[in-house]
mmCIF file of C-alpha atoms in Angstrom:
data_model
loop_
_atom_site.group_PDB
_atom_site.id
_atom_site.type_symbol
_atom_site.label_atom_id
_atom_site.label_comp_id
_atom_site.label_asym_id
_atom_site.label_seq_id
_atom_site.Cartn_x
_atom_site.Cartn_y
_atom_site.Cartn_z
ATOM 1 C CA MET A 913 14.957 -39.434 -33.420
ATOM 2 C CA ALA A 914 14.161 -38.361 -29.888
ATOM 3 C CA GLY A 915 15.677 -35.092 -28.706
ATOM 4 C CA VAL A 916 18.114 -35.303 -25.802
ATOM 5 C CA PHE A 917 19.094 -32.728 -23.220
ATOM 6 C CA GLU A 918 21.608 -33.019 -20.412
ATOM 7 C CA VAL A 919 21.101 -32.125 -16.792
ATOM 8 C CA GLU A 920 24.153 -31.787 -14.608
ATOM 9 C CA VAL A 921 23.402 -32.568 -10.980
ATOM 10 C CA ASP A 922 26.231 -32.342 -8.451
ATOM 11 C CA GLY A 923 28.845 -32.675 -11.172
ATOM 12 C CA VAL A 924 27.182 -35.704 -12.828
ATOM 13 C CA GLU A 925 25.484 -35.358 -16.207
ATOM 14 C CA HIS A 926 22.136 -37.093 -16.719
ATOM 15 C CA ASP A 927 20.652 -37.523 -20.188
ATOM 16 C CA HIS A 928 16.885 -37.049 -20.501
ATOM 17 C CA GLY A 929 15.168 -38.063 -23.710
ATOM 18 C CA HIS A 930 11.656 -37.118 -24.705
ATOM 19 C CA GLY A 931 8.841 -39.665 -24.833
ATOM 20 C CA HIS A 932 9.746 -43.222 -23.816
ATOM 21 C CA GLY A 933 13.417 -42.377 -23.348
ATOM 22 C CA HIS A 934 12.420 -39.621 -20.921
ATOM 23 C CA ARG A 935 10.560 -42.085 -18.691
ATOM 24 C CA ASP A 936 13.522 -44.500 -18.676
ATOM 25 C CA ASP A 937 16.007 -41.800 -17.719
ATOM 26 C CA ALA A 938 13.674 -40.244 -15.157
ATOM 27 C CA ALA A 939 13.398 -43.622 -13.487
ATOM 28 C CA GLN A 940 17.182 -43.683 -13.046
ATOM 29 C CA ILE A 941 17.116 -40.519 -10.892
ATOM 30 C CA ASP A 942 15.994 -40.887 -7.299
ATOM 31 C CA LEU A 943 14.670 -37.408 -6.511
ATOM 32 C CA SER A 944 14.457 -38.195 -2.811
ATOM 33 C CA GLN A 945 18.251 -38.406 -2.654
ATOM 34 C CA LEU A 946 18.787 -34.977 -4.262
ATOM 35 C CA SER A 947 19.336 -31.815 -2.257
ATOM 36 C CA PRO A 948 16.908 -28.895 -2.691
ATOM 37 C CA GLU A 949 19.511 -27.068 -4.772
ATOM 38 C CA GLU A 950 19.984 -30.082 -7.038
ATOM 39 C CA LYS A 951 16.210 -30.461 -7.455
ATOM 40 C CA TRP A 952 15.971 -26.797 -8.380
ATOM 41 C CA ARG A 953 18.742 -27.161 -10.959
ATOM 42 C CA LEU A 954 16.996 -30.207 -12.423
ATOM 43 C CA GLU A 955 13.662 -28.393 -12.692
ATOM 44 C CA HIS A 956 15.425 -25.355 -14.146
ATOM 45 C CA ALA A 957 17.004 -27.486 -16.875
ATOM 46 C CA LYS A 958 13.642 -29.121 -17.663
ATOM 47 C CA MET A 959 12.036 -25.703 -17.960
ATOM 48 C CA HIS A 960 14.716 -24.551 -20.429
ATOM 49 C CA ALA A 961 14.221 -27.708 -22.511
ATOM 50 C CA LYS A 962 10.451 -27.228 -22.502
ATOM 51 C CA HIS A 963 10.636 -23.614 -23.693
ATOM 52 C CA LYS A 964 13.472 -24.103 -26.172
ATOM 53 C CA GLY A 965 12.649 -22.495 -29.514
ATOM 54 C CA HIS A 966 9.947 -20.230 -28.034
ATOM 55 C CA GLU A 967 12.069 -17.072 -28.095
ATOM 56 C CA ALA A 968 9.792 -15.309 -30.607
ATOM 57 C CA MET A 969 6.704 -16.047 -28.508
ATOM 58 C CA HIS A 970 8.413 -14.749 -25.361
ATOM 59 C CA ALA A 971 9.412 -11.561 -27.187
ATOM 60 C CA GLU A 972 5.767 -11.010 -28.188
ATOM 61 C CA MET A 973 4.640 -11.522 -24.583
ATOM 62 C CA VAL A 974 7.187 -8.987 -23.315
ATOM 63 C CA LEU A 975 6.089 -6.494 -25.977
ATOM 64 C CA ILE A 976 2.428 -6.968 -25.009
ATOM 65 C CA LEU A 977 3.345 -6.412 -21.342
ATOM 66 C CA ILE A 978 5.213 -3.160 -22.074
ATOM 67 C CA VAL A 979 2.486 -1.778 -24.349
ATOM 68 C CA THR A 980 -0.252 -2.679 -21.862
ATOM 69 C CA LEU A 981 1.645 -1.030 -18.990
ATOM 70 C CA VAL A 982 2.124 2.188 -20.972
ATOM 71 C CA VAL A 983 -1.481 2.348 -22.205
ATOM 72 C CA ALA A 984 -2.863 1.497 -18.751
ATOM 73 C CA GLN A 985 -0.716 4.185 -17.139
ATOM 74 C CA LEU A 986 -1.963 6.807 -19.628
ATOM 75 C CA VAL A 987 -5.586 5.758 -19.064
ATOM 76 C CA LEU A 988 -5.211 5.888 -15.267
ATOM 77 C CA VAL A 989 -3.559 9.325 -15.372
ATOM 78 C CA GLN A 990 -6.314 10.733 -17.587
ATOM 79 C CA TRP A 991 -9.012 9.143 -15.424
ATOM 80 C CA LYS A 992 -7.474 10.576 -12.267
ATOM 81 C CA GLN A 993 -7.239 14.070 -13.788
ATOM 82 C CA ARG A 994 -10.705 14.161 -15.332
ATOM 83 C CA HIS A 995 -12.733 12.194 -12.734
ATOM 84 C CA PRO A 996 -10.709 12.105 -9.494
ATOM 85 C CA LYS A 997 -13.664 11.182 -7.274
ATOM 86 C CA SER A 998 -14.596 8.010 -9.156
ATOM 87 C CA TYR A 999 -10.911 7.123 -9.575
ATOM 88 C CA ASN A 1000 -10.280 7.400 -5.831
ATOM 89 C CA LEU A 1001 -13.390 5.375 -4.945
ATOM 90 C CA VAL A 1002 -12.549 2.546 -7.356
ATOM 91 C CA THR A 1003 -8.911 2.523 -6.216
ATOM 92 C CA LEU A 1004 -9.977 2.424 -2.569
ATOM 93 C CA PHE A 1005 -12.350 -0.473 -3.257
ATOM 94 C CA GLN A 1006 -9.627 -2.420 -5.053
ATOM 95 C CA MET A 1007 -7.124 -1.705 -2.296
ATOM 96 C CA TRP A 1008 -9.612 -3.141 0.155
ATOM 97 C CA VAL A 1009 -10.686 -6.220 -1.861
ATOM 98 C CA VAL A 1010 -7.732 -7.382 -4.018
ATOM 99 C CA PRO A 1011 -5.432 -8.417 -1.118
ATOM 100 C CA LEU A 1012 -8.438 -10.083 0.556
ATOM 101 C CA TYR A 1013 -8.901 -12.349 -2.473
ATOM 102 C CA PHE A 1014 -5.270 -13.471 -2.604
ATOM 103 C CA THR A 1015 -4.855 -13.930 1.168
ATOM 104 C CA THR A 1016 -8.085 -15.948 1.371
ATOM 105 C CA LYS A 1017 -6.863 -18.125 -1.470
ATOM 106 C CA LEU A 1018 -3.508 -18.624 0.296
ATOM 107 C CA HIS A 1019 -5.119 -19.129 3.755
ATOM 108 C CA TRP A 1020 -3.244 -16.264 5.449
ATOM 109 C CA TRP A 1021 -5.440 -16.251 8.527
ATOM 110 C CA ARG A 1022 -3.437 -13.664 10.483
ATOM 111 C CA PHE A 1023 -3.943 -11.120 7.740
ATOM 112 C CA LEU A 1024 -7.642 -11.974 7.507
ATOM 113 C CA VAL A 1025 -8.076 -11.380 11.265
ATOM 114 C CA THR A 1026 -6.335 -7.988 11.134
ATOM 115 C CA TRP A 1027 -8.262 -7.076 7.977
ATOM 116 C CA PHE A 1028 -11.566 -7.904 9.692
ATOM 117 C CA ILE A 1029 -10.719 -5.833 12.794
ATOM 118 C CA PHE A 1030 -9.581 -2.904 10.652
ATOM 119 C CA SER A 1031 -12.708 -3.102 8.501
ATOM 120 C CA VAL A 1032 -15.107 -3.165 11.472
ATOM 121 C CA VAL A 1033 -13.502 -0.200 13.273
ATOM 122 C CA THR A 1034 -13.012 1.839 10.099
ATOM 123 C CA ALA A 1035 -16.600 1.166 8.996
ATOM 124 C CA PHE A 1036 -17.852 2.519 12.334
ATOM 125 C CA ILE A 1037 -15.591 5.589 12.096
ATOM 126 C CA SER A 1038 -16.621 6.226 8.481
ATOM 127 C CA PHE A 1039 -20.308 5.892 9.439
ATOM 128 C CA ARG A 1040 -19.859 8.529 12.155
ATOM 129 C CA ALA A 1041 -18.001 10.836 9.765
ATOM 130 C CA THR A 1042 -20.751 10.766 7.128
ATOM 131 C CA ARG A 1043 -23.690 11.538 9.448
ATOM 132 C CA LYS A 1044 -25.586 14.818 9.209
ATOM 133 C CA PRO A 1045 -25.664 16.754 11.428
ATOM 134 C CA LEU A 1046 -22.086 15.975 12.453
ATOM 135 C CA ASP A 1047 -21.553 15.280 16.131
ATOM 136 C CA CYS A 1048 -19.065 17.690 17.706
ATOM 137 C CA THR A 1049 -16.841 14.835 18.941
ATOM 138 C CA THR A 1050 -16.654 13.029 15.584
ATOM 139 C CA PRO A 1051 -13.796 14.982 13.908
ATOM 140 C CA ARG A 1052 -11.463 14.364 16.850
ATOM 141 C CA LEU A 1053 -12.493 10.699 16.974
ATOM 142 C CA VAL A 1054 -11.819 10.258 13.260
ATOM 143 C CA TYR A 1055 -8.428 11.931 13.285
ATOM 144 C CA LYS A 1056 -7.351 10.151 16.466
ATOM 145 C CA TRP A 1057 -8.175 6.733 14.986
ATOM 146 C CA PHE A 1058 -6.529 7.324 11.644
ATOM 147 C CA LEU A 1059 -3.521 9.068 13.184
ATOM 148 C CA LEU A 1060 -3.076 6.097 15.543
ATOM 149 C CA LEU A 1061 -3.397 3.714 12.598
ATOM 150 C CA TYR A 1062 -0.927 5.814 10.613
ATOM 151 C CA LYS A 1063 1.666 5.743 13.401
ATOM 152 C CA ILE A 1064 1.232 1.989 13.958
ATOM 153 C CA SER A 1065 1.611 1.268 10.241
ATOM 154 C CA TYR A 1066 4.618 3.607 10.044
ATOM 155 C CA THR A 1067 6.335 1.875 12.966
ATOM 156 C CA THR A 1068 5.474 -1.600 11.669
ATOM 157 C CA GLY A 1069 6.842 -0.768 8.228
ATOM 158 C CA ILE A 1070 10.085 0.623 9.653
ATOM 159 C CA VAL A 1071 10.595 -2.441 11.883
ATOM 160 C CA GLY A 1072 9.883 -4.761 8.941
ATOM 161 C CA TYR A 1073 12.368 -2.906 6.733
ATOM 162 C CA ALA A 1074 15.004 -3.043 9.492
ATOM 163 C CA VAL A 1075 14.503 -6.808 9.919
ATOM 164 C CA VAL A 1076 14.893 -7.338 6.159
ATOM 165 C CA MET A 1077 18.106 -5.295 6.076
ATOM 166 C CA PHE A 1078 19.517 -7.050 9.171
ATOM 167 C CA THR A 1079 18.787 -10.391 7.526
ATOM 168 C CA LEU A 1080 20.577 -9.354 4.342
ATOM 169 C CA PHE A 1081 23.639 -8.440 6.425
ATOM 170 C CA GLY A 1082 23.469 -11.737 8.347
ATOM 171 C CA ILE A 1083 22.777 -10.186 11.756
ATOM 172 C CA ASN A 1084 19.984 -12.732 12.304
ATOM 173 C CA LEU A 1085 22.655 -15.451 12.675
ATOM 174 C CA ILE A 1086 23.821 -13.825 15.908
ATOM 175 C CA PHE A 1087 20.432 -14.701 17.415
ATOM 176 C CA ARG A 1088 20.439 -18.152 15.741
ATOM 177 C CA ILE A 1089 17.430 -17.293 13.590
ATOM 178 C CA LYS A 1090 17.165 -18.954 10.198
ATOM 179 C CA PRO A 1091 17.481 -16.506 7.283
ATOM 180 C CA GLU A 1092 14.203 -17.643 5.706
ATOM 181 C CA ASP A 1093 12.330 -17.180 9.008
ATOM 182 C CA ALA A 1094 13.792 -13.727 9.587
ATOM 183 C CA MET A 1095 13.098 -12.646 6.009
ATOM 184 C CA ASP A 1096 9.488 -13.926 6.152
ATOM 185 C CA PHE A 1097 8.936 -12.027 9.401
ATOM 186 C CA GLY A 1098 10.438 -8.803 8.038
ATOM 187 C CA VAL A 1099 8.565 -8.927 4.730
ATOM 188 C CA SER A 1100 5.293 -9.664 6.557
ATOM 189 C CA LEU A 1101 5.734 -6.646 8.843
ATOM 190 C CA LEU A 1102 6.641 -4.475 5.864
ATOM 191 C CA PHE A 1103 3.548 -5.631 3.988
ATOM 192 C CA TYR A 1104 1.239 -5.024 6.973
ATOM 193 C CA GLY A 1105 2.674 -1.561 7.582
ATOM 194 C CA LEU A 1106 2.494 -0.381 3.987
ATOM 195 C CA TYR A 1107 -0.892 -1.928 3.211
ATOM 196 C CA TYR A 1108 -2.762 -0.560 6.232
ATOM 197 C CA GLY A 1109 -0.901 2.732 5.878
ATOM 198 C CA VAL A 1110 -2.229 3.164 2.327
ATOM 199 C CA LEU A 1111 -5.734 1.954 3.143
ATOM 200 C CA GLY A 1112 -5.982 4.084 6.295
ATOM 201 C CA ARG A 1113 -4.919 7.258 4.493
ATOM 202 C CA ASP A 1114 -7.457 6.706 1.721
ATOM 203 C CA PHE A 1115 -10.320 6.196 4.174
ATOM 204 C CA ALA A 1116 -9.100 9.205 6.170
ATOM 205 C CA GLU A 1117 -9.143 11.409 3.076
ATOM 206 C CA MET A 1118 -12.699 10.335 2.302
ATOM 207 C CA CYS A 1119 -13.823 11.021 5.888
ATOM 208 C CA ALA A 1120 -12.006 14.375 5.936
ATOM 209 C CA ASP A 1121 -13.893 15.525 2.830
ATOM 210 C CA PHE A 1122 -17.253 14.456 4.262
ATOM 211 C CA MET A 1123 -16.668 16.084 7.642
ATOM 212 C CA ALA A 1124 -15.242 19.341 6.310
ATOM 213 C CA SER A 1125 -18.114 19.694 3.835
ATOM 214 C CA THR A 1126 -20.653 18.980 6.594
ATOM 215 C CA VAL A 1127 -19.098 21.533 8.951
ATOM 216 C CA GLY A 1128 -19.464 24.036 6.100
ATOM 217 C CA TYR A 1129 -16.133 25.850 6.201
ATOM 218 C CA TYR A 1130 -14.663 23.775 3.392
ATOM 219 C CA SER A 1131 -15.847 22.976 -0.100
ATOM 220 C CA ALA A 1132 -13.897 20.896 -2.589
ATOM 221 C CA SER A 1133 -15.046 23.226 -5.368
ATOM 222 C CA GLY A 1134 -16.386 26.721 -4.873
ATOM 223 C CA MET A 1135 -16.727 28.944 -1.805
ATOM 224 C CA PRO A 1136 -17.416 27.724 1.753
ATOM 225 C CA THR A 1137 -21.022 27.899 2.911
ATOM 226 C CA LYS A 1138 -20.115 29.603 6.209
ATOM 227 C CA HIS A 1139 -18.024 32.593 7.214
ATOM 228 C CA LEU A 1140 -15.121 31.595 9.462
ATOM 229 C CA SER A 1141 -14.592 33.612 12.638
ATOM 230 C CA ASP A 1142 -11.190 33.964 14.264
ATOM 231 C CA SER A 1143 -12.111 31.722 17.196
ATOM 232 C CA ILE A 1144 -13.443 28.725 15.221
ATOM 233 C CA CYS A 1145 -11.434 25.810 13.786
ATOM 234 C CA ALA A 1146 -12.497 25.213 10.167
ATOM 235 C CA VAL A 1147 -11.649 21.494 10.381
ATOM 236 C CA CYS A 1148 -13.824 20.482 13.320
ATOM 237 C CA GLY A 1149 -16.030 23.594 13.689
ATOM 238 C CA GLN A 1150 -15.286 23.858 17.424
ATOM 239 C CA GLN A 1151 -14.168 26.826 19.515
ATOM 240 C CA ILE A 1152 -10.454 27.609 19.787
ATOM 241 C CA LEU A 1153 -9.679 28.209 23.452
ATOM 242 C CA VAL A 1154 -5.889 28.596 23.377
ATOM 243 C CA ASP A 1155 -4.286 31.656 21.805
ATOM 244 C CA VAL A 1156 -1.615 31.144 19.143
ATOM 245 C CA SER A 1157 1.043 32.700 21.383
ATOM 246 C CA GLU A 1158 0.109 30.536 24.391
ATOM 247 C CA GLU A 1159 1.285 27.037 25.299
ATOM 248 C CA GLY A 1160 -1.679 24.668 25.549
ATOM 249 C CA ILE A 1161 -1.986 21.899 28.139
ATOM 250 C CA ILE A 1162 -3.393 19.304 25.710
ATOM 251 C CA GLU A 1163 -2.700 20.907 22.325
ATOM 252 C CA ASN A 1164 -1.595 24.208 20.860
ATOM 253 C CA THR A 1165 -3.263 26.468 18.333
ATOM 254 C CA TYR A 1166 -1.624 26.731 14.931
ATOM 255 C CA ARG A 1167 -1.790 29.680 12.512
ATOM 256 C CA LEU A 1168 -1.193 29.143 8.796
ATOM 257 C CA SER A 1169 0.501 31.687 6.538
ATOM 258 C CA CYS A 1170 -2.993 32.808 5.422
ATOM 259 C CA ASN A 1171 -3.634 33.820 9.105
ATOM 260 C CA HIS A 1172 -6.399 31.243 9.649
ATOM 261 C CA VAL A 1173 -6.050 29.398 12.957
ATOM 262 C CA PHE A 1174 -6.775 25.758 13.806
ATOM 263 C CA HIS A 1175 -6.395 23.232 16.559
ATOM 264 C CA GLU A 1176 -2.945 21.698 16.213
ATOM 265 C CA PHE A 1177 -4.225 18.113 16.069
ATOM 266 C CA CYS A 1178 -6.917 19.071 13.555
ATOM 267 C CA ILE A 1179 -4.583 20.741 11.068
ATOM 268 C CA ARG A 1180 -1.987 17.984 11.462
ATOM 269 C CA GLY A 1181 -4.647 15.357 10.842
ATOM 270 C CA TRP A 1182 -5.942 17.373 7.898
ATOM 271 C CA CYS A 1183 -2.471 17.548 6.288
ATOM 272 C CA ILE A 1184 -0.860 14.222 7.251
ATOM 273 C CA VAL A 1185 -3.798 11.844 7.600
ATOM 274 C CA GLY A 1186 -6.290 13.527 5.279
ATOM 275 C CA LYS A 1187 -3.614 14.190 2.621
ATOM 276 C CA LYS A 1188 -4.656 17.847 2.258
ATOM 277 C CA GLN A 1189 -2.008 20.474 1.558
ATOM 278 C CA THR A 1190 -4.221 23.544 1.421
ATOM 279 C CA CYS A 1191 -5.968 25.662 4.030
ATOM 280 C CA PRO A 1192 -9.376 24.089 4.855
ATOM 281 C CA TYR A 1193 -11.033 27.495 4.449
ATOM 282 C CA CYS A 1194 -9.297 29.564 1.755
ATOM 283 C CA LYS A 1195 -7.370 26.752 -0.012
ATOM 284 C CA GLU A 1196 -4.020 28.561 0.219
ATOM 285 C CA LYS A 1197 -1.021 26.234 -0.086
ATOM 286 C CA VAL A 1198 0.205 24.893 3.264
ATOM 287 C CA ASP A 1199 3.958 25.009 3.848
ATOM 288 C CA LEU A 1200 4.535 21.524 5.279
ATOM 289 C CA LYS A 1201 8.218 22.205 5.982
ATOM 290 C CA ARG A 1202 7.270 25.158 8.164
ATOM 291 C CA MET A 1203 4.487 23.222 9.875
ATOM 292 C CA PHE A 1204 6.720 20.256 10.646
ATOM 293 C CA SER A 1205 9.864 22.065 11.743
ATOM 294 C CA ASN A 1206 10.866 19.153 13.976
ATOM 295 C CA PRO A 1207 13.181 16.926 11.853
ATOM 296 C CA TRP A 1208 11.708 13.811 13.484
ATOM 297 C CA GLU A 1209 8.272 14.656 12.056
ATOM 298 C CA ARG A 1210 9.336 15.225 8.447
ATOM 299 C CA PRO A 1211 9.768 11.515 7.656
ATOM 300 C CA HIS A 1212 6.008 11.155 8.176
ATOM 301 C CA VAL A 1213 5.466 13.376 5.125
ATOM 302 C CA MET A 1214 7.902 11.348 3.007
ATOM 303 C CA TYR A 1215 6.270 8.136 4.237
ATOM 304 C CA GLY A 1216 2.912 9.481 3.090
ATOM 305 C CA GLN A 1217 4.339 10.095 -0.387
ATOM 306 C CA LEU A 1218 5.634 6.514 -0.457
ATOM 307 C CA LEU A 1219 2.161 5.239 0.411
ATOM 308 C CA ASP A 1220 0.659 7.251 -2.432
ATOM 309 C CA TRP A 1221 3.025 5.542 -4.873
ATOM 310 C CA LEU A 1222 2.358 2.118 -3.382
ATOM 311 C CA ARG A 1223 -1.381 2.487 -3.971
ATOM 312 C CA TYR A 1224 -0.851 2.038 -7.710
ATOM 313 C CA LEU A 1225 1.232 -1.071 -7.122
ATOM 314 C CA VAL A 1226 -1.334 -2.807 -4.917
ATOM 315 C CA ALA A 1227 -4.588 -1.675 -6.517
ATOM 316 C CA TRP A 1228 -3.860 -1.570 -10.234
ATOM 317 C CA GLN A 1229 -0.846 -3.806 -10.853
ATOM 318 C CA PRO A 1230 -2.774 -7.100 -10.380
ATOM 319 C CA VAL A 1231 -5.485 -5.807 -12.743
ATOM 320 C CA ILE A 1232 -2.918 -4.898 -15.407
ATOM 321 C CA ILE A 1233 -1.115 -8.247 -15.077
ATOM 322 C CA GLY A 1234 -4.456 -10.063 -15.378
ATOM 323 C CA LEU A 1235 -5.249 -8.024 -18.484
ATOM 324 C CA VAL A 1236 -1.887 -8.976 -20.012
ATOM 325 C CA GLN A 1237 -2.511 -12.662 -19.300
ATOM 326 C CA GLY A 1238 -5.949 -12.393 -20.895
ATOM 327 C CA ILE A 1239 -4.480 -10.846 -24.051
ATOM 328 C CA ASN A 1240 -1.811 -13.556 -24.221
ATOM 329 C CA TYR A 1241 -4.490 -16.244 -23.822
ATOM 330 C CA ILE A 1242 -6.649 -14.752 -26.592
ATOM 331 C CA LEU A 1243 -3.651 -14.601 -28.929
ATOM 332 C CA GLY A 1244 -2.687 -18.185 -28.065
ATOM 333 C CA LEU A 1245 0.645 -17.230 -26.499
ATOM 334 C CA GLU A 1246 0.029 -19.176 -23.275
#
């Protein structure tokens, strides 16, 4: 006897049998006359009928997902602690490539254009930052580009978030903008801002390490190869012309709690863009709250922390989900 399930569309119940009865009943429903909501309800009911009795299989899939997430998180944490350099390089590569694969597949040409422009400029900047000997203008060029990119991504993300919130509160209707259009626009801006914010900071950190090591006043492990004089900035290796107590025309000079002095833009780029929270010379902890006493600048630090968390979501989450699907396929659960 054929199984029967009922689908209620707009208050009217339709019986759908399996096999031959299913074709007869399906022929009685003119899908072109149904509203999108009614079509969704019909498909939803079909999905429930299709997966009826598969509760045990679904429970196994959820268990596999949870176990894989926990194990993957432990592996990533151990990898990051034991081999941070390789972890950061692989994460950076995945951050750069994974979204490219999905956007190419979905034909998101606007993203592909911005990705190409970003890649070309950043490749040129990274090439300059890794040359030896380091040109005296390169550190400023690097920090200016990545700081500009950071501010653009920060602003874009904030605007995107505001558009999403305005849409949720219905403010878009005042301007006669459809909710789906407003939400798509806001989510797109939020994605652009967060993605290029994460990618830019990772490239900036890599360039900062290369440049500081080349200048010689900084070493990731061990002692610096040069002695730092009071009139030299350890980030860019250039002369400091403005005294700490003086007001500079272009930029000021900043003194850390360890008494080492730096160009203001250099130490800000080192801490915000390069994600360093120690003195470039002696590695003493930098007090970011003291450095960014202006309350309008502190959100930049919190935004940087958000980007660090988002890196895991973009770079590793698709890999973990793909691993879960592979396990389910091997076990015959899909």
